[in-house]
Short mmCIF file of C-alpha atoms in Angstrom, two decimals:
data_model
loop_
_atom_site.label_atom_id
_atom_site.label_comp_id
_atom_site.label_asym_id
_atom_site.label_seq_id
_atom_site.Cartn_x
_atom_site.Cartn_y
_atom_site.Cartn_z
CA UNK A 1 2.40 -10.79 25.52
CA UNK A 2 1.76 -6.94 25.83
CA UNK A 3 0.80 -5.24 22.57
CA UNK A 4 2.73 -3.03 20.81
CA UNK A 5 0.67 0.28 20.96
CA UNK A 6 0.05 2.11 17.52
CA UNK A 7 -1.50 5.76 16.63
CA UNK A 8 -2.44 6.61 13.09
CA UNK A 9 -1.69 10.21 12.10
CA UNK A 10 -4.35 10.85 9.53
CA UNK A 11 -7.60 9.54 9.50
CA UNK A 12 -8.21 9.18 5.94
CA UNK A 13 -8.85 7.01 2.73
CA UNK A 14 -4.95 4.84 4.07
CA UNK A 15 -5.46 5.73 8.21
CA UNK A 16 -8.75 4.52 8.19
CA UNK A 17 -7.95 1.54 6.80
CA UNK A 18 -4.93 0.94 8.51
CA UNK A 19 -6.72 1.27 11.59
CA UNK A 20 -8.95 -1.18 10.64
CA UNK A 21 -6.39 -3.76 10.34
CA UNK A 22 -4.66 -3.15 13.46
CA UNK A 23 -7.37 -3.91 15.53
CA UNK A 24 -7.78 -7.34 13.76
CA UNK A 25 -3.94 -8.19 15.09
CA UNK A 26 -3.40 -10.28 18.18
CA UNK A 27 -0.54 -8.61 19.03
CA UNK A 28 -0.98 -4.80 18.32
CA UNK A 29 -3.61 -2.12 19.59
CA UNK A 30 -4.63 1.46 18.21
CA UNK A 31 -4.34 3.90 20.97
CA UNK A 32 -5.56 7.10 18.99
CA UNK A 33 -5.99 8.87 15.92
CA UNK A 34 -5.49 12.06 14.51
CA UNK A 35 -7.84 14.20 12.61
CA UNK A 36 -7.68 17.97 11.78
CA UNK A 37 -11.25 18.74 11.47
CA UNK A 38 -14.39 16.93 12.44
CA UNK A 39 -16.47 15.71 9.32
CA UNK A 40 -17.65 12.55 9.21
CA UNK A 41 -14.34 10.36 9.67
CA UNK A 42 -13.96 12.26 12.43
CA UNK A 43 -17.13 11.11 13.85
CA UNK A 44 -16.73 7.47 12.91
CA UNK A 45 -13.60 7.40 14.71
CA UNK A 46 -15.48 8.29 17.57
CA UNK A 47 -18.11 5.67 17.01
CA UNK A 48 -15.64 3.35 16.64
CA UNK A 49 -14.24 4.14 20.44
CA UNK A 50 -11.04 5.31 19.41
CA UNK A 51 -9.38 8.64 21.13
CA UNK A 52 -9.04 11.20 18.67
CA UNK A 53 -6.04 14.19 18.95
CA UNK A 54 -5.46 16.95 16.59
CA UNK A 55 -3.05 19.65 16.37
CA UNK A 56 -3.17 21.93 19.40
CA UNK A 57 -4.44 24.83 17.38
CA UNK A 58 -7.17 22.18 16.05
CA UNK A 59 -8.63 21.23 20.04
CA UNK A 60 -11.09 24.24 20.07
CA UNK A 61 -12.98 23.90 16.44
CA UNK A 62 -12.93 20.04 17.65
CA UNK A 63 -14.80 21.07 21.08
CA UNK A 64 -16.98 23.04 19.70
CA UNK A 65 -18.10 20.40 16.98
CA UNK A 66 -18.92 18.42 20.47
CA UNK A 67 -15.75 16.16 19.58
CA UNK A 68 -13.88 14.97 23.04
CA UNK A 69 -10.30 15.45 22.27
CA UNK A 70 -7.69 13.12 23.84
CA UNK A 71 -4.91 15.61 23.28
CA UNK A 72 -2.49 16.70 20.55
CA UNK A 73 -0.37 15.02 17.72
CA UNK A 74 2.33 15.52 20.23
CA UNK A 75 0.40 14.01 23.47
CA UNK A 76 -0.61 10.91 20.72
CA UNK A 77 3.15 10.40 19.91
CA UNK A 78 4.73 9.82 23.25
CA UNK A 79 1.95 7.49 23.73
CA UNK A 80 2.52 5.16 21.41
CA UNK A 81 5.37 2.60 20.18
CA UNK A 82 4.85 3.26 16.88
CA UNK A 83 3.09 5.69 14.63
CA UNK A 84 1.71 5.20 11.61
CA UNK A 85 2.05 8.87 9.85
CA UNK A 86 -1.01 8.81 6.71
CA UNK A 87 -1.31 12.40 7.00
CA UNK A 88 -1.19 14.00 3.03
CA UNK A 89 1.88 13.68 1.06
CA UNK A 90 4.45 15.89 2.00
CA UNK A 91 3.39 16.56 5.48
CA UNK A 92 5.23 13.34 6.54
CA UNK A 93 8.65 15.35 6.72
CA UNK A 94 7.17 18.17 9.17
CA UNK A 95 6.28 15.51 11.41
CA UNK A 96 9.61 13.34 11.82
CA UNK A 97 10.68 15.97 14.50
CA UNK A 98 7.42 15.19 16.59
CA UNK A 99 8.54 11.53 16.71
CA UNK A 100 12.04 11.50 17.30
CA UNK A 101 11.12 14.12 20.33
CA UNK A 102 8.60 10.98 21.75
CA UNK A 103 11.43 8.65 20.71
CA UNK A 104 8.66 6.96 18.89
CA UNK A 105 9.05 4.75 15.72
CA UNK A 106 7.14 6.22 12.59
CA UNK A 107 6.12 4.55 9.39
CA UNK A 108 5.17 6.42 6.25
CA UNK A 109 3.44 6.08 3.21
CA UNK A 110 4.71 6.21 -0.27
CA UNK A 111 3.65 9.60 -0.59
CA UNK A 112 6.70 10.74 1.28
CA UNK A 113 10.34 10.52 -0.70
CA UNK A 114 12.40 7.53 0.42
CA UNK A 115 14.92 9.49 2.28
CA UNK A 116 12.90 11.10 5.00
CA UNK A 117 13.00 6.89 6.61
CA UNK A 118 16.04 5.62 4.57
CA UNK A 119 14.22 2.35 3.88
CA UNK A 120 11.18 1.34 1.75
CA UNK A 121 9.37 -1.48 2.68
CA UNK A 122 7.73 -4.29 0.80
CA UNK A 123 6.39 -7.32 2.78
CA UNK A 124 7.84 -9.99 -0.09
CA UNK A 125 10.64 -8.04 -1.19
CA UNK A 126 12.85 -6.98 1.73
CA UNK A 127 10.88 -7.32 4.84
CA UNK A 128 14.80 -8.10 6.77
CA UNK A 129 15.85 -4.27 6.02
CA UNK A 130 13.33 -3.32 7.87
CA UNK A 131 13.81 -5.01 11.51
CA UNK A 132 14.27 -2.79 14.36
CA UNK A 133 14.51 0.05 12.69
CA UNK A 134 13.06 3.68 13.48
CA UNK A 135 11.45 4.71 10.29
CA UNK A 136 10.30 2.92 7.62
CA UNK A 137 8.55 3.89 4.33
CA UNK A 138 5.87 1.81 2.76
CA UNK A 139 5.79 1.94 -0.89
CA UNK A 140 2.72 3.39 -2.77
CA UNK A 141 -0.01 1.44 -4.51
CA UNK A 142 1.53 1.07 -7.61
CA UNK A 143 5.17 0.22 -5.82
CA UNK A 144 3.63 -2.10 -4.22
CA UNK A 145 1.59 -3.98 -6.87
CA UNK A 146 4.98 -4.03 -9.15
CA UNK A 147 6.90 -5.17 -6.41
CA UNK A 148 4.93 -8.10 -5.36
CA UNK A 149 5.43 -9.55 -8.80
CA UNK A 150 8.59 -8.72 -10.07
CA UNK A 151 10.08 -10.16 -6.63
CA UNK A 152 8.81 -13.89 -6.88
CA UNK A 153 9.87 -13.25 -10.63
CA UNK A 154 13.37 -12.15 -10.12
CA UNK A 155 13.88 -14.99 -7.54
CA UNK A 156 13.00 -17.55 -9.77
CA UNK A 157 14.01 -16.84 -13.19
CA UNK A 158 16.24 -13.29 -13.05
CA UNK A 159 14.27 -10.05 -14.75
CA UNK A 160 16.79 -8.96 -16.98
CA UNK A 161 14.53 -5.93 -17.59
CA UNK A 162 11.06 -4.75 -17.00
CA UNK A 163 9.26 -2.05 -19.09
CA UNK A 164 5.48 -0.89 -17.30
CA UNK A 165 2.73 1.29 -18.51
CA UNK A 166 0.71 2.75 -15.41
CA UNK A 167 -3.18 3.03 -16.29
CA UNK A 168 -3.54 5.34 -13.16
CA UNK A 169 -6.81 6.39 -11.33
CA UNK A 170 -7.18 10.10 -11.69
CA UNK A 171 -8.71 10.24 -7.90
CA UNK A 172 -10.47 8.13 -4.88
CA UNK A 173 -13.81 7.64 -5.05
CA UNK A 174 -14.66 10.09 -2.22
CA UNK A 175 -12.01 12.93 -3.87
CA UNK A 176 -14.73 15.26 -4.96
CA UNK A 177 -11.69 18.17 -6.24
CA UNK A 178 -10.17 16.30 -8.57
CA UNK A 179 -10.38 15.19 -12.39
CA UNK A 180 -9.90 14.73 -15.17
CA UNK A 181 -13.37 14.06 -16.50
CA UNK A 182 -13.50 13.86 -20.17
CA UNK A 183 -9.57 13.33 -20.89
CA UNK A 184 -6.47 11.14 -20.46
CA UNK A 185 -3.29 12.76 -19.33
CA UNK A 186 -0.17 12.14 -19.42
CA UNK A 187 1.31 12.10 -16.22
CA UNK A 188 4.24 12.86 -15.49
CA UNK A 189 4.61 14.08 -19.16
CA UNK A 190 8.72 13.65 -18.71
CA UNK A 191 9.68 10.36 -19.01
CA UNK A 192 10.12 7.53 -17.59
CA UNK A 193 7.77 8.41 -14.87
CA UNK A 194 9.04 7.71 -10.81
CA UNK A 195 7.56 4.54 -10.55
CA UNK A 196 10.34 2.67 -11.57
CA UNK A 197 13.33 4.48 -9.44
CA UNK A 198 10.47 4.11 -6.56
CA UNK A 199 10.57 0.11 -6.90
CA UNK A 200 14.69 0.56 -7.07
CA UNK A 201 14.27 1.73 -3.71
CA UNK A 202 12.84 -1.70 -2.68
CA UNK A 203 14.61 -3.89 -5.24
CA UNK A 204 17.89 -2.07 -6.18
CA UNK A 205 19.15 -3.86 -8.82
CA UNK A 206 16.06 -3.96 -10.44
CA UNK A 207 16.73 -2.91 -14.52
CA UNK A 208 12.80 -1.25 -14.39
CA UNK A 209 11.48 1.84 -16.73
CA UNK A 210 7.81 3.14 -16.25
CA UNK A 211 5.40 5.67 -18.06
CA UNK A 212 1.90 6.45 -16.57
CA UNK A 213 -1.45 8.13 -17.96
CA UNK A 214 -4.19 9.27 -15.80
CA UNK A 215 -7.95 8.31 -17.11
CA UNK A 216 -11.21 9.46 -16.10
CA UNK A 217 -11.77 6.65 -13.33
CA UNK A 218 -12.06 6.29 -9.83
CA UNK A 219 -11.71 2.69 -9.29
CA UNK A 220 -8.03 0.75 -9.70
CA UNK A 221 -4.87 1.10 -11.88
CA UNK A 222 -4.26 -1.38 -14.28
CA UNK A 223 -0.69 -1.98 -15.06
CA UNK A 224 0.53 -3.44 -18.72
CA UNK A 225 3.69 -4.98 -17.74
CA UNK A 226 6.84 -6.25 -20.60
CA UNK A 227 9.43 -7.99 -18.86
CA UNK A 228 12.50 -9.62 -20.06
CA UNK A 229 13.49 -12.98 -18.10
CA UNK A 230 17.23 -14.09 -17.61
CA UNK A 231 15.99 -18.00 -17.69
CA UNK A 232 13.91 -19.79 -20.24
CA UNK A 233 10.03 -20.30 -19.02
CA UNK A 234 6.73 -20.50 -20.03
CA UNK A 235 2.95 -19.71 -19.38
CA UNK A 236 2.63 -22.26 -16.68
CA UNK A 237 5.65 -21.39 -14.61
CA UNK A 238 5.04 -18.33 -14.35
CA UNK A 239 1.46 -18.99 -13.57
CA UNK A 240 3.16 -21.13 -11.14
CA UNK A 241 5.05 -18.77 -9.00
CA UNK A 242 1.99 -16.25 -9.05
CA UNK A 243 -0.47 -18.92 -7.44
CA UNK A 244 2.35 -18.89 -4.54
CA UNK A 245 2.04 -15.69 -3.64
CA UNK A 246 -0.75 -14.97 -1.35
CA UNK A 247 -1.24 -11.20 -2.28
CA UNK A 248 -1.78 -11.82 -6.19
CA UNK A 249 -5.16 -12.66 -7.16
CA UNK A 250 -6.18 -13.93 -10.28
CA UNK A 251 -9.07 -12.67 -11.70
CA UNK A 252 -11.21 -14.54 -14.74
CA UNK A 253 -14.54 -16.35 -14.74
CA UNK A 254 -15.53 -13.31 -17.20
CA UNK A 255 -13.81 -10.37 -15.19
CA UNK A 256 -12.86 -8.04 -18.52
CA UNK A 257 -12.75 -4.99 -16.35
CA UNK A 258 -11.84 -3.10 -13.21
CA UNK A 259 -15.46 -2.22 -12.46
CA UNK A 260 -15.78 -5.89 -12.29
CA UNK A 261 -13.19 -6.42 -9.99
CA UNK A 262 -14.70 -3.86 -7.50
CA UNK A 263 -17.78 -5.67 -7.87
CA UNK A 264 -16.23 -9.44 -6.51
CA UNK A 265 -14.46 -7.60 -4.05
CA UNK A 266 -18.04 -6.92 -2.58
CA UNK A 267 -19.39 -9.75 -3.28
CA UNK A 268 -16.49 -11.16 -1.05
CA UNK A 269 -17.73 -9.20 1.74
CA UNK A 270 -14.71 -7.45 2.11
CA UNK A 271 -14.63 -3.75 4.03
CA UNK A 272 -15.62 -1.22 2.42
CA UNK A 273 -14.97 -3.33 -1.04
CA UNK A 274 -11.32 -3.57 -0.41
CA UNK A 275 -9.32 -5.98 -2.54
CA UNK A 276 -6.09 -6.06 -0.78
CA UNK A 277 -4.53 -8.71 -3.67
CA UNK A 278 -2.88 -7.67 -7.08
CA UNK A 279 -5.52 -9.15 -9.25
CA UNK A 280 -3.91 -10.43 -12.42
CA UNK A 281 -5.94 -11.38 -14.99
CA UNK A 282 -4.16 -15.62 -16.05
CA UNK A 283 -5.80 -15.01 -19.31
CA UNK A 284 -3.77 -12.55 -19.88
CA UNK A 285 -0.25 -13.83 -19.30
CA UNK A 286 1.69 -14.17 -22.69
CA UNK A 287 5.34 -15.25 -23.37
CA UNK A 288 5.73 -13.40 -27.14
CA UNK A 289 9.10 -13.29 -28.37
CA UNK A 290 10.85 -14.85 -25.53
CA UNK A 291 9.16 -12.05 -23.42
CA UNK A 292 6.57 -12.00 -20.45
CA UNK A 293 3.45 -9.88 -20.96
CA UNK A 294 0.33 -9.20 -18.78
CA UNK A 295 -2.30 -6.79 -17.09
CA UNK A 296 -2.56 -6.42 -13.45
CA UNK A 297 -4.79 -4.39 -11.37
CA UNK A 298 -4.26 -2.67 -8.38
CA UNK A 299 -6.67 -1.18 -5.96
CA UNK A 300 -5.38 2.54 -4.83
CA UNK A 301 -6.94 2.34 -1.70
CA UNK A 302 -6.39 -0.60 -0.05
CA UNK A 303 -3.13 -2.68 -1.02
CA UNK A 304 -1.05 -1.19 0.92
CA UNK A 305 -2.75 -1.84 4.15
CA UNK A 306 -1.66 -5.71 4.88
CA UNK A 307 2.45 -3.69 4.01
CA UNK A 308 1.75 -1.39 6.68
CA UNK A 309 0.94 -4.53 9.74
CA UNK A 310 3.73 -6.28 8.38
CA UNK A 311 5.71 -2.78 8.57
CA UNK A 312 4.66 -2.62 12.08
CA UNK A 313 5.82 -6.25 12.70
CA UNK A 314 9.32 -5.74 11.68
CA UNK A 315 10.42 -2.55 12.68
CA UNK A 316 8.94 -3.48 16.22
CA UNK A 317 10.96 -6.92 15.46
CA UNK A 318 7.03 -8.77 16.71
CA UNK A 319 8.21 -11.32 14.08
CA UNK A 320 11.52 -11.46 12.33
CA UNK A 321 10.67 -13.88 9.60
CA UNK A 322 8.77 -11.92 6.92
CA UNK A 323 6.40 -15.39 5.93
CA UNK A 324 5.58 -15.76 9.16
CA UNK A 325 4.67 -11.93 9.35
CA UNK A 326 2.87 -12.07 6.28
CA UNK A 327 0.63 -15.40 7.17
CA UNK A 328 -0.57 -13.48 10.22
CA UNK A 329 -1.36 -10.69 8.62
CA UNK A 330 -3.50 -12.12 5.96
CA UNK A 331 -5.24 -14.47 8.07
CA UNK A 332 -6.43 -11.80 10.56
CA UNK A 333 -7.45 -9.82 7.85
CA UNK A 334 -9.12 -12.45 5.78
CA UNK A 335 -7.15 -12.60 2.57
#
């Protein structure tokens, strides 16, 4: 079976990653990758033996940084079936031109607003919406993490309502620009933040209100979710329907913390400390009231990555049955 032939348009904290994953599929390939400048990424990429492009007015600082370039964003396009677009938020709509031109497919990242593809994309929640389509969006971080739980929830007992407090990262590790260091923020200070309309775009009917603060971390979010449940249930089932989902971790054994977390996640050997899962600490999951509380973590970096192959899967149509799309994915990746 030929491979379906992927570029990644931004070679950064997602691309990289992304990149990463591709090349543990059977049945996809990375043909290039774009970079803008060439710093260190830049140089891995090359290590790595992939063909780098960059904007045309890019090629000549790349040359002269002794960086062979392939050719440009637009050469990198028509060569490939689909492109994944990572390139910084907002930059994804300058782009779309560039693909429909190649008649390429493009994914995008959550960073983007969900009309530029018309559909947002969570493996669990609506992988169907996304077959053979051109342009698909995957869903941020923090879409992501609240999607893959309130999904299984809502299938099995109804979420009347859910009510989430974002504990958000103020930057990446590597984001050397940003802070705050010595404050929490409110952010955004209007609420409910757009977390919640963001998961609407995955789960529509979804009755879901958000607020976020940023804190002086680098690390994960942690999420404090309250949700109201249309059927009677307890600890256990909901315990239950989390142990059947292969993307939520949980995390105890004396984990009280998201440095700890970071830490297993090495000790797992995964790249670069990745931990693809929700982890959701069991200790933590309360019914009070005839409500469902508990904390989950999510890892800004990297839990989007395992979306974005299954993204790749459907709107290619490799695999239309999202469980099928999803076992793949985790076992080539290890998860």
């Amino acid at each position: 079976m030929a491979k379906i032939k992927v570029a990644i348009n931004g070679y950064g904290t997602i691309g990289k990653r992304v990149a990463d994953a591709v090349m543990l599929q059977k049945d996809m390939e990375i043909i290039g990758v774009s970079k803008t400048r060439p710093n260190f990424e830049t140089q891995m990429a090359v290590e790595k033996g992939f063909d780098v492009y960059t904007p045309a007015e890019k090629i000549s600082g790349m040359e002269k940084a002794g960086i062979e370039v392939a050719g440009n964003i637009e050469d990198m396009a028509a060569n490939a079936d689909v492109v994944v677009d990572c390139t910084p938020g907002g930059l994804g709509k300058s782009n779309k031109a560039i693909y429909e031109k190649a008649g390429t497919k493009a994914i995008w990242q959550g960073g983007e607003d969900h009309d530029l593809a018309g559909c947002s994309f969570n493996a669990a929640s609506n992988y169907t919406e996304a077959l053979g389509r051109d342009f698909v969006r995957v869903v941020s971080c923090n879409t992501t993490g609240l999607c893959r739980v309130l999904t299984p929830l809502d299938k099995e007992f109804g979420v009347k309502k859910a009510r989430v407090t974002l504990m958000r990262r103020a930057a990446d590790p590597n984001d050397v620009k940003k802070g705050p260091i010595n404050a929490i923020v409110p952010n955004p200070i209007r609420l409910p933040s757009h977390h919640g309309p963001d998961v609407k775009t995955v789960i529509p009917h979804m009755d879901i209100a958000t607020t976020a603060v940023k804190l002086p971390t680098t690390l994960m979010h942690l999420h404090t979710l309250n949700i109201e449940l249309e059927k009677d249930s307890n600890v256990e089932d909901v315990k239950d329907i989390f142990e059947q989902q292969s993307r939520v971790r949980f995390v105890g054994q004396g984990i009280t913390s998201t440095a700890e977390i970071m830490e297993l996640a090495k000790d797992l050997g995964r790249p670069r400390g990745d931990m693809w899962e929700n982890c959701v600490w069991d200790e933590s999951i309360t019914m009070y009231e005839g409500e469902l509380y508990f904390f989950q973590a999510i890892h800004q970096e990297s839990d989007v990555i395992p979306e974005n192959i299954d993204a790749i899967r459907a709107i290619t149509e490799l695999e239309n049955d999202p469980l099928k799309s999803i076992a793949m994915t985790n076992k080539n990746m290890g998860i």
